[in-house]
Tab-separated table of C-alpha atoms in Angstrom:
chain	number	residue	atom	x	y	z
A	1	MET	CA	26.185	27.509	26.131
A	2	GLU	CA	27.087	25.051	28.897
A	3	ASN	CA	24.015	23.165	30.150
A	4	LYS	CA	21.737	25.086	27.786
A	5	ALA	CA	18.982	23.096	26.132
A	6	VAL	CA	18.766	22.511	22.400
A	7	VAL	CA	15.425	21.223	21.176
A	8	ILE	CA	15.900	18.828	18.268
A	9	THR	CA	12.768	17.659	16.513
A	10	CYS	CA	11.876	14.992	13.990
A	11	PHE	CA	8.652	13.848	12.350
A	12	GLU	CA	6.557	10.741	12.618
A	13	PRO	CA	6.102	8.691	9.423
A	14	PHE	CA	3.600	10.041	6.909
A	15	GLY	CA	2.191	9.335	3.472
A	16	GLY	CA	1.680	5.645	4.215
A	17	GLU	CA	5.334	5.017	5.113
A	18	SER	CA	6.316	3.014	8.187
A	19	VAL	CA	9.502	4.945	9.010
A	20	ASN	CA	10.735	8.506	8.779
A	21	ALA	CA	14.466	8.996	8.301
A	22	SER	CA	14.456	12.122	10.456
A	23	GLU	CA	13.098	10.169	13.416
A	24	GLU	CA	15.625	7.379	12.981
A	25	LEU	CA	18.451	9.928	12.881
A	26	VAL	CA	17.315	11.938	15.890
A	27	LYS	CA	16.886	8.780	17.976
A	28	MET	CA	20.593	8.046	17.431
A	29	LEU	CA	21.846	11.465	18.522
A	30	PRO	CA	23.467	11.642	21.971
A	31	ASP	CA	21.922	13.467	24.919
A	32	GLU	CA	24.640	16.123	24.850
A	33	ILE	CA	26.354	17.875	21.956
A	34	GLY	CA	28.808	20.742	22.250
A	35	GLY	CA	28.135	21.093	25.957
A	36	CYS	CA	24.399	21.508	25.360
A	37	ARG	CA	21.646	19.251	26.658
A	38	ILE	CA	19.724	17.713	23.763
A	39	VAL	CA	15.949	17.544	24.119
A	40	LYS	CA	14.426	15.270	21.473
A	41	LEU	CA	10.874	15.850	20.299
A	42	ARG	CA	8.846	13.809	17.817
A	43	LEU	CA	6.464	16.155	16.036
A	44	PRO	CA	3.132	15.077	14.590
A	45	THR	CA	3.041	15.345	10.811
A	46	SER	CA	0.053	17.627	11.118
A	47	PHE	CA	-0.234	21.268	10.144
A	48	MET	CA	-2.460	22.124	13.091
A	49	LYS	CA	-0.657	20.101	15.775
A	50	CYS	CA	2.964	20.717	14.767
A	51	ARG	CA	3.191	24.368	15.807
A	52	ASP	CA	1.471	23.771	19.155
A	53	ALA	CA	3.967	21.029	20.034
A	54	LEU	CA	6.906	23.248	19.094
A	55	MET	CA	5.615	26.211	21.094
A	56	ARG	CA	5.072	24.065	24.187
A	57	ALA	CA	8.649	22.781	23.950
A	58	MET	CA	10.036	26.296	23.512
A	59	ASP	CA	8.116	27.419	26.600
A	60	GLU	CA	9.110	24.426	28.695
A	61	TYR	CA	12.822	24.193	27.909
A	62	ASN	CA	13.729	27.821	27.062
A	63	PRO	CA	16.256	26.517	24.535
A	64	CYS	CA	19.174	28.355	22.976
A	65	ALA	CA	18.368	26.626	19.677
A	66	VAL	CA	15.567	24.745	17.951
A	67	ILE	CA	16.753	22.476	15.152
A	68	SER	CA	14.132	20.518	13.263
A	69	PHE	CA	14.799	17.564	10.997
A	70	GLY	CA	12.609	16.196	8.253
A	71	GLU	CA	12.779	13.655	5.452
A	72	ALA	CA	13.034	14.795	1.848
A	73	GLY	CA	12.251	12.156	-0.736
A	74	GLY	CA	14.229	12.611	-3.940
A	75	ARG	CA	17.109	14.477	-2.317
A	76	SER	CA	20.518	12.831	-2.077
A	77	ASP	CA	22.155	15.628	-0.059
A	78	ILE	CA	21.636	16.736	3.515
A	79	THR	CA	20.096	20.158	3.063
A	80	PRO	CA	19.893	22.812	5.779
A	81	GLU	CA	17.087	25.159	4.792
A	82	PHE	CA	17.672	28.886	4.315
A	83	VAL	CA	14.116	30.226	4.344
A	84	ALA	CA	10.610	29.311	5.490
A	85	ILE	CA	7.528	30.955	3.959
A	86	ASN	CA	4.149	31.802	5.423
A	87	TRP	CA	2.241	29.423	3.182
A	88	ARG	CA	0.607	26.018	3.236
A	89	ASP	CA	-0.011	24.055	0.065
A	90	ALA	CA	-0.082	20.270	0.327
A	91	ARG	CA	0.202	17.597	-2.351
A	92	ILE	CA	-1.060	14.945	0.077
A	93	CYS	CA	-3.048	14.982	3.293
A	94	ASP	CA	-1.186	15.307	6.563
A	95	ASN	CA	-1.654	12.675	9.261
A	96	SER	CA	-4.756	14.481	10.499
A	97	GLY	CA	-6.351	14.189	7.066
A	98	TYR	CA	-5.895	17.895	6.310
A	99	LYS	CA	-4.841	19.041	2.838
A	100	PRO	CA	-4.512	22.818	2.536
A	101	GLU	CA	-4.431	24.160	-1.005
A	102	GLY	CA	-2.946	27.606	-0.587
A	103	GLU	CA	-3.335	29.500	2.693
A	104	PRO	CA	-1.119	31.408	5.119
A	105	ILE	CA	0.251	29.676	8.175
A	106	ILE	CA	-0.437	32.792	10.243
A	107	ASP	CA	-2.689	35.549	8.902
A	108	GLY	CA	-0.946	38.905	8.805
A	109	ALA	CA	2.474	37.572	9.821
A	110	ASP	CA	5.706	38.097	7.884
A	111	ARG	CA	5.780	36.434	4.491
A	112	ALA	CA	9.048	34.650	5.240
A	113	TYR	CA	11.737	34.111	7.831
A	114	PHE	CA	15.386	33.349	7.158
A	115	THR	CA	17.089	30.685	9.241
A	116	THR	CA	19.061	31.853	12.261
A	117	LEU	CA	21.242	28.744	12.241
A	118	PRO	CA	24.804	28.981	10.843
A	119	VAL	CA	23.903	26.886	7.811
A	120	LYS	CA	27.204	27.402	5.981
A	121	VAL	CA	29.070	26.136	9.034
A	122	ILE	CA	26.801	23.096	9.148
A	123	VAL	CA	27.229	22.336	5.442
A	124	ASN	CA	31.015	22.678	5.579
A	125	ALA	CA	31.221	20.476	8.673
A	126	LEU	CA	29.107	17.766	7.050
A	127	ARG	CA	31.292	17.851	3.959
A	128	ASP	CA	34.404	17.615	6.141
A	129	LYS	CA	33.025	14.303	7.373
A	130	GLY	CA	32.313	13.019	3.869
A	131	ALA	CA	28.561	13.641	3.865
A	132	PRO	CA	27.063	15.330	0.782
A	133	ALA	CA	25.465	18.577	1.874
A	134	LYS	CA	24.298	21.881	0.448
A	135	ILE	CA	22.040	24.755	1.427
A	136	SER	CA	18.463	24.501	0.184
A	137	TYR	CA	16.468	27.593	-0.666
A	138	SER	CA	13.063	25.909	-0.597
A	139	CYS	CA	11.640	24.156	2.442
A	140	GLY	CA	8.500	23.388	0.466
A	141	THR	CA	4.957	24.117	1.634
A	142	TYR	CA	4.225	20.957	3.619
A	143	VAL	CA	4.598	20.380	7.379
A	144	CYS	CA	8.402	20.746	7.335
A	145	ASN	CA	8.001	24.368	6.281
A	146	GLU	CA	5.303	24.743	8.936
A	147	ALA	CA	7.744	23.651	11.644
A	148	MET	CA	10.550	25.938	10.510
A	149	TYR	CA	8.292	28.958	10.064
A	150	SER	CA	6.553	28.382	13.390
A	151	ALA	CA	9.788	28.180	15.393
A	152	LEU	CA	11.216	31.323	13.794
A	153	TYR	CA	7.919	33.178	14.187
A	154	THR	CA	7.640	32.198	17.856
A	155	ALA	CA	11.200	33.304	18.622
A	156	ASP	CA	10.617	36.591	16.804
A	157	VAL	CA	7.303	37.627	18.359
A	158	ARG	CA	8.449	36.616	21.848
A	159	LYS	CA	11.755	38.481	21.389
A	160	LYS	CA	13.730	35.373	22.281
A	161	SER	CA	17.334	34.904	21.227
A	162	ILE	CA	16.868	31.383	19.888
A	163	ALA	CA	18.694	30.037	16.846
A	164	CYS	CA	16.077	28.233	14.743
A	165	GLY	CA	16.222	26.286	11.530
A	166	PHE	CA	15.464	23.122	9.628
A	167	ILE	CA	17.560	20.357	8.077
A	168	HIS	CA	16.229	17.919	5.492
A	169	VAL	CA	17.826	14.485	5.245
A	170	PRO	CA	17.418	11.877	2.491
A	171	THR	CA	15.193	8.869	3.018
A	172	LEU	CA	16.839	5.793	4.501
A	173	LYS	CA	16.830	4.283	1.017
A	174	GLY	CA	18.414	7.461	-0.335
A	175	MET	CA	21.170	7.283	2.275
A	176	SER	CA	21.832	3.660	1.398
A	177	GLU	CA	21.900	4.344	-2.332
A	178	SER	CA	24.422	7.144	-1.846
A	179	ALA	CA	26.633	4.732	0.125
A	180	LEU	CA	26.281	6.881	3.231
A	181	GLY	CA	24.103	4.927	5.597
A	182	LEU	CA	22.354	6.200	8.692
A	183	GLU	CA	25.316	5.716	11.040
A	184	HIS	CA	27.616	7.778	8.821
A	185	VAL	CA	25.009	10.535	8.573
A	186	CYS	CA	24.577	10.480	12.347
A	187	ASP	CA	28.325	10.750	13.019
A	188	ALA	CA	28.653	13.621	10.538
A	189	MET	CA	25.613	15.366	12.008
A	190	ILE	CA	26.928	15.169	15.578
A	191	TYR	CA	30.115	16.877	14.411
A	192	ALA	CA	28.189	19.490	12.415
A	193	LEU	CA	25.836	20.308	15.279
A	194	GLY	CA	28.797	20.699	17.608
A	195	GLU	CA	30.359	23.176	15.197
A	196	ALA	CA	27.029	25.004	14.955
A	197	MET	CA	26.756	25.267	18.730
A	198	ARG	CA	30.200	26.813	18.911
A	199	GLU	CA	29.255	29.353	16.257
A	200	ILE	CA	25.969	30.213	18.000
A	201	ALA	CA	27.797	30.755	21.295
A	202	LYS	CA	30.087	33.448	19.814
């Protein structure tokens, strides 16, 4: 795993908000975790543009892992996602003005992909550092799900051994209300990602 690249993504603000907690978190992460070089990528909150940006990064950096972060309003826990589904269904428009109302991400592709990240390791590590965390079994049907599905699909069809997954974090307000704060979440996440990298390297 030494000197291998890990692509870590976040999202730009959406839905009229001025900040996205995932972007604020990823900006604070160091440039190296667990001996791996961290490549940070800000994804557009756009169904059509998100996958293209991810695929370009996977081609350019040939990473050992792709870990995407997104903001989940209403959640108080940090929630690594277990499954992504081949479906788009949006409550609000994305930042390109697109609002799908029930359609596959990729026609004819697998209905779902399970994460290839060690999510139990991540959850336990976060809890060890005092951060509330649990596995989520629904990534939704908005652009977060698009990112997770697209990374797993790309790794699968290209026969690449890349650990891929998604982690939702509370909003900045949600972190504050739970007495965590962004810095605490960042410290816990650095530890958890280091533990994940060790597990992936086995």
